[in-house]
PDB file of C-alpha atoms in Angstrom:
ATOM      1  CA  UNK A   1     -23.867  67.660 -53.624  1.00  0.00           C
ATOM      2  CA  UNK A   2     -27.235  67.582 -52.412  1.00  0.00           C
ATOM      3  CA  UNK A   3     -29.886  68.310 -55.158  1.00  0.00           C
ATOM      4  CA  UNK A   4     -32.700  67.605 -52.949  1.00  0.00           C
ATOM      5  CA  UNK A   5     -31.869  70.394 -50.455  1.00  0.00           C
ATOM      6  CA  UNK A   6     -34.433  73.271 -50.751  1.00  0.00           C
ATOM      7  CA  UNK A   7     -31.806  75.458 -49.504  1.00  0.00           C
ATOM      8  CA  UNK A   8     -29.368  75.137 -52.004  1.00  0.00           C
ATOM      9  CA  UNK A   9     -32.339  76.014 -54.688  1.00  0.00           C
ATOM     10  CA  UNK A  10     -33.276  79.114 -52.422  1.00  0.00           C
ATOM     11  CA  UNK A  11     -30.024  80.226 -52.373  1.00  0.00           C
ATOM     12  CA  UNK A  12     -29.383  79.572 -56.547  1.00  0.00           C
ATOM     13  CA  UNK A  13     -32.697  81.595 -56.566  1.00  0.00           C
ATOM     14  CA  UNK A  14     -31.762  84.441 -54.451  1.00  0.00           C
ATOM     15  CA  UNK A  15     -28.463  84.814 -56.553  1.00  0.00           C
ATOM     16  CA  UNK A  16     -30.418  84.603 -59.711  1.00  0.00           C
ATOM     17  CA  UNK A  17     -33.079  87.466 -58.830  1.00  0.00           C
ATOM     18  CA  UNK A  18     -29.758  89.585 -57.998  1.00  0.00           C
ATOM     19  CA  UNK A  19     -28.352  89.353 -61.144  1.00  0.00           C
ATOM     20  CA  UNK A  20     -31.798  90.388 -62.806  1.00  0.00           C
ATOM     21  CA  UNK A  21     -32.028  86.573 -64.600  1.00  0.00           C
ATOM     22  CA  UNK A  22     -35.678  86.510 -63.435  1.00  0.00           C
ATOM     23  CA  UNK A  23     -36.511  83.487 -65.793  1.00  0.00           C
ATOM     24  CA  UNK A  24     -33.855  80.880 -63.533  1.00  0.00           C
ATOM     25  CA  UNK A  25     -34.771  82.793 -60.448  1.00  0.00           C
ATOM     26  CA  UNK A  26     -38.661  81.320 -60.902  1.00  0.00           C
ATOM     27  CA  UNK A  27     -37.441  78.135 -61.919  1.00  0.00           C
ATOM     28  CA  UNK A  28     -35.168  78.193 -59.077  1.00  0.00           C
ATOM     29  CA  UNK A  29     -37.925  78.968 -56.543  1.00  0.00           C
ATOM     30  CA  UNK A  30     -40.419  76.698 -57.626  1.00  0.00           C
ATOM     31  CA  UNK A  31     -37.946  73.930 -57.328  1.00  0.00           C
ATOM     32  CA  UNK A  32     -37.278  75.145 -53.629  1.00  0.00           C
ATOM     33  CA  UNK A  33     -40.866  75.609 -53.018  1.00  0.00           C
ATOM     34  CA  UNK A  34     -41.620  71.878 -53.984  1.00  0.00           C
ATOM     35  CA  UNK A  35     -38.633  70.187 -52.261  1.00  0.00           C
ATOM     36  CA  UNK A  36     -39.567  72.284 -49.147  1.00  0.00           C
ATOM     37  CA  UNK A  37     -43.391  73.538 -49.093  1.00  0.00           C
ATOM     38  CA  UNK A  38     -43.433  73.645 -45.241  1.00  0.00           C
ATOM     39  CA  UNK A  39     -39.733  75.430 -44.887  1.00  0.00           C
ATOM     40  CA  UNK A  40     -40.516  79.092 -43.850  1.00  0.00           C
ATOM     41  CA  UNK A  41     -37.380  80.714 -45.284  1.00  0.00           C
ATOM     42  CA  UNK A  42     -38.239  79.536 -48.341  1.00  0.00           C
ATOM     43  CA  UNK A  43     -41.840  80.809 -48.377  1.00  0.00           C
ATOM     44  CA  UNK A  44     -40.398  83.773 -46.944  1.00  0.00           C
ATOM     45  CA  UNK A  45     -38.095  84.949 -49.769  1.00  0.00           C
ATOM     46  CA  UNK A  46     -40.130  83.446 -52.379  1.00  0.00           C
ATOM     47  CA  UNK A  47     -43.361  85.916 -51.205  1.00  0.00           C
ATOM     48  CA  UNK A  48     -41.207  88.785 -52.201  1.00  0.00           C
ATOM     49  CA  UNK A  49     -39.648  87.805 -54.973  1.00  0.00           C
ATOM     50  CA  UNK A  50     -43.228  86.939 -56.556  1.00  0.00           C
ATOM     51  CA  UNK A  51     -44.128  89.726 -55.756  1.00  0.00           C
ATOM     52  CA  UNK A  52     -41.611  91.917 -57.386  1.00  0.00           C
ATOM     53  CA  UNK A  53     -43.026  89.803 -60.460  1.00  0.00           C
ATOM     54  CA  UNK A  54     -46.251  91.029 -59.654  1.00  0.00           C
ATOM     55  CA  UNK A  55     -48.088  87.809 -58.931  1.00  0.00           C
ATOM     56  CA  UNK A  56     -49.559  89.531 -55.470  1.00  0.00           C
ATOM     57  CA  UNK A  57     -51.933  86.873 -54.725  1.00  0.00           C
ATOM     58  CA  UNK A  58     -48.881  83.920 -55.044  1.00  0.00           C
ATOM     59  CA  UNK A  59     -46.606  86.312 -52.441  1.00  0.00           C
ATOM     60  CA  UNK A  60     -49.616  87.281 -50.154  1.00  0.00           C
ATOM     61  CA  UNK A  61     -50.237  83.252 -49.984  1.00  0.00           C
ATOM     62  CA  UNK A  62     -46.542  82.097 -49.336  1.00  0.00           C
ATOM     63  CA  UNK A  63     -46.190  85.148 -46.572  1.00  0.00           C
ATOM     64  CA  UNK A  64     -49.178  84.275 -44.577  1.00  0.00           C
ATOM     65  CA  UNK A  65     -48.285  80.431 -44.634  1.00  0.00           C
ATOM     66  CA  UNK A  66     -44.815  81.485 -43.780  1.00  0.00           C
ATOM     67  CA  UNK A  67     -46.330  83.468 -40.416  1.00  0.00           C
ATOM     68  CA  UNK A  68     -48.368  80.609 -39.766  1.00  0.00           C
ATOM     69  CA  UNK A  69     -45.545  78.572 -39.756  1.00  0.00           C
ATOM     70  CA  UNK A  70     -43.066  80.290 -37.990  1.00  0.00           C
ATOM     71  CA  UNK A  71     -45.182  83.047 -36.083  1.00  0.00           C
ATOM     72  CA  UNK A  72     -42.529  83.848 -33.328  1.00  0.00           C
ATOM     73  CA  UNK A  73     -40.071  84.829 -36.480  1.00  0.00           C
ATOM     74  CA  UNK A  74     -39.758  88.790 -36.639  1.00  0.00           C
ATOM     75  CA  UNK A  75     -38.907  87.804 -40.077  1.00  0.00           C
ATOM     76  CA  UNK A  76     -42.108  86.199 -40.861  1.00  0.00           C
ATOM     77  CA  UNK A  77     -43.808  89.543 -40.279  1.00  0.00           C
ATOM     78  CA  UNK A  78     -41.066  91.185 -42.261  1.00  0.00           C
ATOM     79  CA  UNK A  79     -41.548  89.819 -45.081  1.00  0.00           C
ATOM     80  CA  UNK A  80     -45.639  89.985 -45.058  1.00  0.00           C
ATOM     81  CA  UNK A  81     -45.396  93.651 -44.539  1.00  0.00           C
ATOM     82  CA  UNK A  82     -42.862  93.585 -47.736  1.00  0.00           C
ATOM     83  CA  UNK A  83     -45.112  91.824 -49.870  1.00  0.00           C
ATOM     84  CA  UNK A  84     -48.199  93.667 -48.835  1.00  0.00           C
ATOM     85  CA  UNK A  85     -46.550  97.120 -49.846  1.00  0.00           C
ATOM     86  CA  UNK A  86     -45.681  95.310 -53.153  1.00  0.00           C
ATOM     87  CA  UNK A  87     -49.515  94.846 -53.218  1.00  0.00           C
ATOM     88  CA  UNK A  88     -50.469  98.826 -52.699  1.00  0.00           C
ATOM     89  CA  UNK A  89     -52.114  97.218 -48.971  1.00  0.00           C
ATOM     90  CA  UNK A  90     -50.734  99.624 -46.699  1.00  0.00           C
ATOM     91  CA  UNK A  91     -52.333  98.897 -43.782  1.00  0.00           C
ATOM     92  CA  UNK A  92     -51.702  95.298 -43.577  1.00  0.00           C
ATOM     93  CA  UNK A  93     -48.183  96.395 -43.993  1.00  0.00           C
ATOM     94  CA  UNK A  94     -48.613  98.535 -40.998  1.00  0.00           C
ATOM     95  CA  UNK A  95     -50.415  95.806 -39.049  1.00  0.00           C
ATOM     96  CA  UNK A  96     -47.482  93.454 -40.505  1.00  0.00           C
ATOM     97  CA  UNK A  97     -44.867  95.651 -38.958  1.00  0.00           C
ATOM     98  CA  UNK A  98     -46.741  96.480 -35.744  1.00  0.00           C
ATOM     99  CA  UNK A  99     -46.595  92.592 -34.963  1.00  0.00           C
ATOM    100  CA  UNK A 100     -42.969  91.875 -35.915  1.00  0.00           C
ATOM    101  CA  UNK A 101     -42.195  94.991 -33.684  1.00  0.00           C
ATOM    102  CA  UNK A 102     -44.240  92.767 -30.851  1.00  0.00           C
ATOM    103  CA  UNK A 103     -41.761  90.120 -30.853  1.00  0.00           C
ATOM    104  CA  UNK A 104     -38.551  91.755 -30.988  1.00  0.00           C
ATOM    105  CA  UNK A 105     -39.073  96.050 -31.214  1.00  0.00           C
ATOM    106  CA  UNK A 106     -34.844  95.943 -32.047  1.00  0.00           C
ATOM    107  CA  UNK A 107     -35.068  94.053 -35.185  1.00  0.00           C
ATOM    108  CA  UNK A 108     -33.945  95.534 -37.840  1.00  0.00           C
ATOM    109  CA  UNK A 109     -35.434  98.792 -38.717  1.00  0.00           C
ATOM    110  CA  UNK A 110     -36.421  99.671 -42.234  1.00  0.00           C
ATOM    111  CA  UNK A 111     -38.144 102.953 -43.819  1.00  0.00           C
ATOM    112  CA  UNK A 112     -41.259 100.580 -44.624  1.00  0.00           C
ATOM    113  CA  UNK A 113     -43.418 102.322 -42.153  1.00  0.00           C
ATOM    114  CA  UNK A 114     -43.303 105.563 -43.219  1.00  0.00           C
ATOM    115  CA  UNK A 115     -43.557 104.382 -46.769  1.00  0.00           C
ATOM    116  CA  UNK A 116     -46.804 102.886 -46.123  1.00  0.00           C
ATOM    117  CA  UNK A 117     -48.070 106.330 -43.822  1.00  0.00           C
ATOM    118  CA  UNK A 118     -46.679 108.237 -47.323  1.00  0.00           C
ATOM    119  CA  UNK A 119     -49.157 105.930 -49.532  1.00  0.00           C
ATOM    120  CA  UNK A 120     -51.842 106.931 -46.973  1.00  0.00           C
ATOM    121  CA  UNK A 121     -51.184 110.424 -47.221  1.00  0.00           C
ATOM    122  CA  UNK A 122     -50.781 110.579 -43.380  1.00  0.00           C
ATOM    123  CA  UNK A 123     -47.323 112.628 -44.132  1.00  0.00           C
ATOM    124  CA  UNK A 124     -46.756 113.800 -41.064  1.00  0.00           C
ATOM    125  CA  UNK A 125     -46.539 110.026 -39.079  1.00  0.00           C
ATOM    126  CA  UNK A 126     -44.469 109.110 -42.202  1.00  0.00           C
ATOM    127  CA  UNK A 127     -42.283 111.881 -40.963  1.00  0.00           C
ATOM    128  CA  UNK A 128     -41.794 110.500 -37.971  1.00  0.00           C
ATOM    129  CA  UNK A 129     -41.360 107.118 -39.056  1.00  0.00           C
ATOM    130  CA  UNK A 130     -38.680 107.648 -41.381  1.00  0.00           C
ATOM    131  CA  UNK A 131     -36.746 109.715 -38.730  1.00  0.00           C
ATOM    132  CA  UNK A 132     -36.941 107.053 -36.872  1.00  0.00           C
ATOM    133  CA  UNK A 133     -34.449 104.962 -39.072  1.00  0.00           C
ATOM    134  CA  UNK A 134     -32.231 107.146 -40.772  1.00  0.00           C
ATOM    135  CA  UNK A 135     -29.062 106.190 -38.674  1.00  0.00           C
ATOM    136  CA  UNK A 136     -30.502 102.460 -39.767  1.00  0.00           C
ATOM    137  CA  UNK A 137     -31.270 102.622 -43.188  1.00  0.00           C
ATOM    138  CA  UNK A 138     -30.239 104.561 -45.625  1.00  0.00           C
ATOM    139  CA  UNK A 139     -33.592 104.622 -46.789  1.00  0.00           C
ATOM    140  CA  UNK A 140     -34.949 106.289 -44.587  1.00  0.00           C
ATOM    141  CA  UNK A 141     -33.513 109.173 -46.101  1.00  0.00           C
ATOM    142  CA  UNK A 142     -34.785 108.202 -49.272  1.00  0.00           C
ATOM    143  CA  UNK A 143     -38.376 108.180 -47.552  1.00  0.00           C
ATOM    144  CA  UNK A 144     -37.467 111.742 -45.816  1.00  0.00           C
ATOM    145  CA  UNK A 145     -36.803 113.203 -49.659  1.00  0.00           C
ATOM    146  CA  UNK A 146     -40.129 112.450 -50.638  1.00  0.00           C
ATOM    147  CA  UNK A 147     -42.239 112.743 -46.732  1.00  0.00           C
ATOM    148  CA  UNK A 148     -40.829 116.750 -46.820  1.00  0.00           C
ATOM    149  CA  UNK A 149     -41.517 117.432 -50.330  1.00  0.00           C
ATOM    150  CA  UNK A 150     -45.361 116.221 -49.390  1.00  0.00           C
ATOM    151  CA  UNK A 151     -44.722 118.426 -46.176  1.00  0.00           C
ATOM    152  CA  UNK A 152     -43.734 121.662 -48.466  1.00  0.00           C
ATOM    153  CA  UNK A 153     -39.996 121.295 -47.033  1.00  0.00           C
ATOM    154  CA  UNK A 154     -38.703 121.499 -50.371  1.00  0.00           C
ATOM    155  CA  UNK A 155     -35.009 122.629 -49.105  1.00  0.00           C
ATOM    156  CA  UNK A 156     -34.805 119.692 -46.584  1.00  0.00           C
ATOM    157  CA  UNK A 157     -35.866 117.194 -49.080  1.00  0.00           C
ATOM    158  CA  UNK A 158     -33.151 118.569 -51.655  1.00  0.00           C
ATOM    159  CA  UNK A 159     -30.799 117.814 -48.389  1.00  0.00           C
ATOM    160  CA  UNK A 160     -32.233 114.488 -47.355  1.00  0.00           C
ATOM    161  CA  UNK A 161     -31.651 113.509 -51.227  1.00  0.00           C
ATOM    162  CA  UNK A 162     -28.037 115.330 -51.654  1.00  0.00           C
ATOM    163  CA  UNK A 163     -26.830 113.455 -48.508  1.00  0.00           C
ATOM    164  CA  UNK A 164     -27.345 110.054 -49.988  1.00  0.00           C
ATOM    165  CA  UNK A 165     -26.326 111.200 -53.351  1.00  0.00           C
ATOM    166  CA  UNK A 166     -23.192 112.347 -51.629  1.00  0.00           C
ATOM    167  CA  UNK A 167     -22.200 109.021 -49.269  1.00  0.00           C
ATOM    168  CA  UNK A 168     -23.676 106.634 -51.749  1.00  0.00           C
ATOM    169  CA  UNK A 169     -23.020 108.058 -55.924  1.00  0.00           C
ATOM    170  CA  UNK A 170     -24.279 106.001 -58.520  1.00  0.00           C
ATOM    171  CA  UNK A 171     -24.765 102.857 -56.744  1.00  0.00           C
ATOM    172  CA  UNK A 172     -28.269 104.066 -55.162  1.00  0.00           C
ATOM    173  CA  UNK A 173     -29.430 105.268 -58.533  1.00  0.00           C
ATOM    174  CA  UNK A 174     -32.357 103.219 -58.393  1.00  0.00           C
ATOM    175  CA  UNK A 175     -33.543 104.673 -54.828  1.00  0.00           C
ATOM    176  CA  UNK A 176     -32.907 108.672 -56.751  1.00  0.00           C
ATOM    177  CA  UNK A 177     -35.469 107.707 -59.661  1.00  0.00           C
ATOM    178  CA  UNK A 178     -38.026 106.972 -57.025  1.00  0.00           C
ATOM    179  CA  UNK A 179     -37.435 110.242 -55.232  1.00  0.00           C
ATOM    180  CA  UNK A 180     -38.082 111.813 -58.300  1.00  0.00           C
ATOM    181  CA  UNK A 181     -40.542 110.098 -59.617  1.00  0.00           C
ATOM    182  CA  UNK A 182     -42.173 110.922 -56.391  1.00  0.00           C
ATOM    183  CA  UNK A 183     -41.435 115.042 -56.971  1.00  0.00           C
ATOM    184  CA  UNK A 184     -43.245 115.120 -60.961  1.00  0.00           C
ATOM    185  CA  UNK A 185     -40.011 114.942 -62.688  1.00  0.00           C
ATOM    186  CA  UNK A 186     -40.392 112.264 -64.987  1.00  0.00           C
ATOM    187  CA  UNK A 187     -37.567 112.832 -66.993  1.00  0.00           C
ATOM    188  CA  UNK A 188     -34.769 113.160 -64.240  1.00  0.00           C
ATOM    189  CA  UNK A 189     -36.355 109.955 -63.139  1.00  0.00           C
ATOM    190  CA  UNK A 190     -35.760 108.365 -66.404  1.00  0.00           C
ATOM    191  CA  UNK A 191     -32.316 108.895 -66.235  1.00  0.00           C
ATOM    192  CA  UNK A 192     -31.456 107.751 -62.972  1.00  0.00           C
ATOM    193  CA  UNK A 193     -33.482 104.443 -64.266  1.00  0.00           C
ATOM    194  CA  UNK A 194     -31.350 104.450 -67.205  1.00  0.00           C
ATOM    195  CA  UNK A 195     -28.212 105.429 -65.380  1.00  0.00           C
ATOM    196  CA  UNK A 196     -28.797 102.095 -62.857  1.00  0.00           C
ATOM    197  CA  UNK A 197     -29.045 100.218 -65.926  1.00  0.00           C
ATOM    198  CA  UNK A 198     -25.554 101.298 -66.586  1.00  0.00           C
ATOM    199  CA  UNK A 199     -23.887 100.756 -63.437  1.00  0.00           C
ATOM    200  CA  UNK A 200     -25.505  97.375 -62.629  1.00  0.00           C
ATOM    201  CA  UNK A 201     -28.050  98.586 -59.822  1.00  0.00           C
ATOM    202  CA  UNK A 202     -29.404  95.191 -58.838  1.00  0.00           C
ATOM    203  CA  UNK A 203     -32.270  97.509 -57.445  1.00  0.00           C
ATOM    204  CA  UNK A 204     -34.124  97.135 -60.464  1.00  0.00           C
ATOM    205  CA  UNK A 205     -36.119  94.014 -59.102  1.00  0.00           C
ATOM    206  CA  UNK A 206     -38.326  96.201 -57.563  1.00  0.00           C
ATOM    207  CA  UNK A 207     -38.996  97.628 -60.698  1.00  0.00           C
ATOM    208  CA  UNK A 208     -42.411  95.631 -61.764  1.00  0.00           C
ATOM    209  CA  UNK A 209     -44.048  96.306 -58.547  1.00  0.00           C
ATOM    210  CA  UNK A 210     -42.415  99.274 -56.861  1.00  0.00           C
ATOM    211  CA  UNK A 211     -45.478 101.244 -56.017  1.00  0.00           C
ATOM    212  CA  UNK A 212     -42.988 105.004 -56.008  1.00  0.00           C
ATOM    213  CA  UNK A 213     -42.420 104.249 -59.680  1.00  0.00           C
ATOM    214  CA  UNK A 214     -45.999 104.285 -60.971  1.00  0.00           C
ATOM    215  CA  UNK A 215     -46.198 107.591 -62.135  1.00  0.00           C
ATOM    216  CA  UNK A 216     -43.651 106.684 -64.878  1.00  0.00           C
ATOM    217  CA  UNK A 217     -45.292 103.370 -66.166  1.00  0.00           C
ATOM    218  CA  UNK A 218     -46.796 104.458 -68.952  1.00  0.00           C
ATOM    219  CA  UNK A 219     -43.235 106.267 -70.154  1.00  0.00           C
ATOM    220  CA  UNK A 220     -42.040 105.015 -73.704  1.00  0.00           C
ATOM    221  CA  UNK A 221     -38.672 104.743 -71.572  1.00  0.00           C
ATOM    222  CA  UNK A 222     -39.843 103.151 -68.854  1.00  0.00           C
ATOM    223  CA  UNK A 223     -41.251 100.126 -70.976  1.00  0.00           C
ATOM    224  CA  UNK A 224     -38.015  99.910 -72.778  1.00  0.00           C
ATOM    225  CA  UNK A 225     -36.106  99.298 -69.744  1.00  0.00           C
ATOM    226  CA  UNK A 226     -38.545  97.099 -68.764  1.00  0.00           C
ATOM    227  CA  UNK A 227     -38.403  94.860 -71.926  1.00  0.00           C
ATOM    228  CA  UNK A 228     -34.776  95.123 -71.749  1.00  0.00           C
ATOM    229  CA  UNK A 229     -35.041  93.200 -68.054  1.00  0.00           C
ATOM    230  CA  UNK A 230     -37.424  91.011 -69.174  1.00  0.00           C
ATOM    231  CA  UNK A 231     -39.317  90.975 -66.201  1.00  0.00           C
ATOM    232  CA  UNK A 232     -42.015  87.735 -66.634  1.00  0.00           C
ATOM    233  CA  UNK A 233     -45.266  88.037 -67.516  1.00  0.00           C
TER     234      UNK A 233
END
């Protein structure tokens, strides 16, 4: 109805990327990007979604223009300190968060915070940043699993992990094979990779650029699943 509404593409992008069609996704954001280059939402979800697909310096460039443009936004910030932990630049995803907290400190809370003081190896404000959100976000669990194991609480990361396992099953499979990943066991990680395959995870967008997944990039399994999501180049 209105083929010229950069909107419509962002939206037809955003429903590609969750169905893993990455290939109609880019197409679909670079036809939203051209119809609206000074639209912030648009620069906004297209800096994440490039880079999931690993092109850091095309996401670091929409996210800043999309702060520039709409710098009162807590969602601006948002997404800049999502595209910079994308990037392995965990301070500018701390600086990123400490602004968006500026405008509006109740907007949304996330776990990325303590997931950037976990990539610092300051473990113990990770700690406290993930506590911070776990009636929020789910994920902040997910952080906890991995901040106590770093901390030597081995029994209250098994906890932090069996409660999420427990309210959430399969359907958060991707979020287990980063925990694991995370603890050295390569091969449970696998399977909860494998296992999100299965059940349709849409998590595995993250899966390019996901900086708690490294450890298992140079897995013969990994790779597979990779090729078999056909992530761009």
């Amino acid at each position: 109805m209105a083929p010229t509404l950069a909107e419509g593409h962002l939206a037809l992008a955003r429903v590609f990327g969750e169905k893993l069609d990455f290939r109609h996704a880019s197409e679909e954001y670079g036809r939203a990007l051209s119809l609206g280059p000074g639209n912030a939402r648009v620069l906004r979800y297209y800096s994440v979604f490039a880079a999931q697909m690993r092109h850091t310096d095309r996401g670091l460039a929409a996210a800043h223009q999309a702060v520039i443009i709409d710098p009162l936004n807590p969602a601006s910030h948002g997404s800049l300190a999502i595209t910079a932990f994308y990037a392995r630049r965990y301070e500018e995803v701390l600086k990123a968060k400490r602004d968006q907290a500026l405008i509006d400190p109740d907007y949304y809370q996330d776990p990325l915070e303590g997931r950037a003081y976990y990539f610092l190896g300051e473990f113990e404000k990770a700690r406290a940043a993930c506590e911070r959100v776990t009636l929020a976000d789910t994920g902040g669990d997910i952080c906890l699993a991995m901040v106590y194991d770093k901390l030597g609480r081995h029994v209250d990361a098994a906890a932090a992990l069996a409660k999420v396992q427990k309210e959430r099953g399969e359907a958060y499979s991707f979020a287990y094979a980063d925990v694991y990943a995370q603890w050295g066991v390569a091969a449970k990680a696998l399977e909860w990779l494998e296992t999100a395959v299965r059940v349709g995870d849409d998590e595995h967008i993250h899966m390019k650029a996901m900086p708690f997944l490294d450890p298992l990039r140079k897995e013969p399994r990994f790779q597979a699943i990779e090729r078999e999501l056909k992530f761009p180049n």
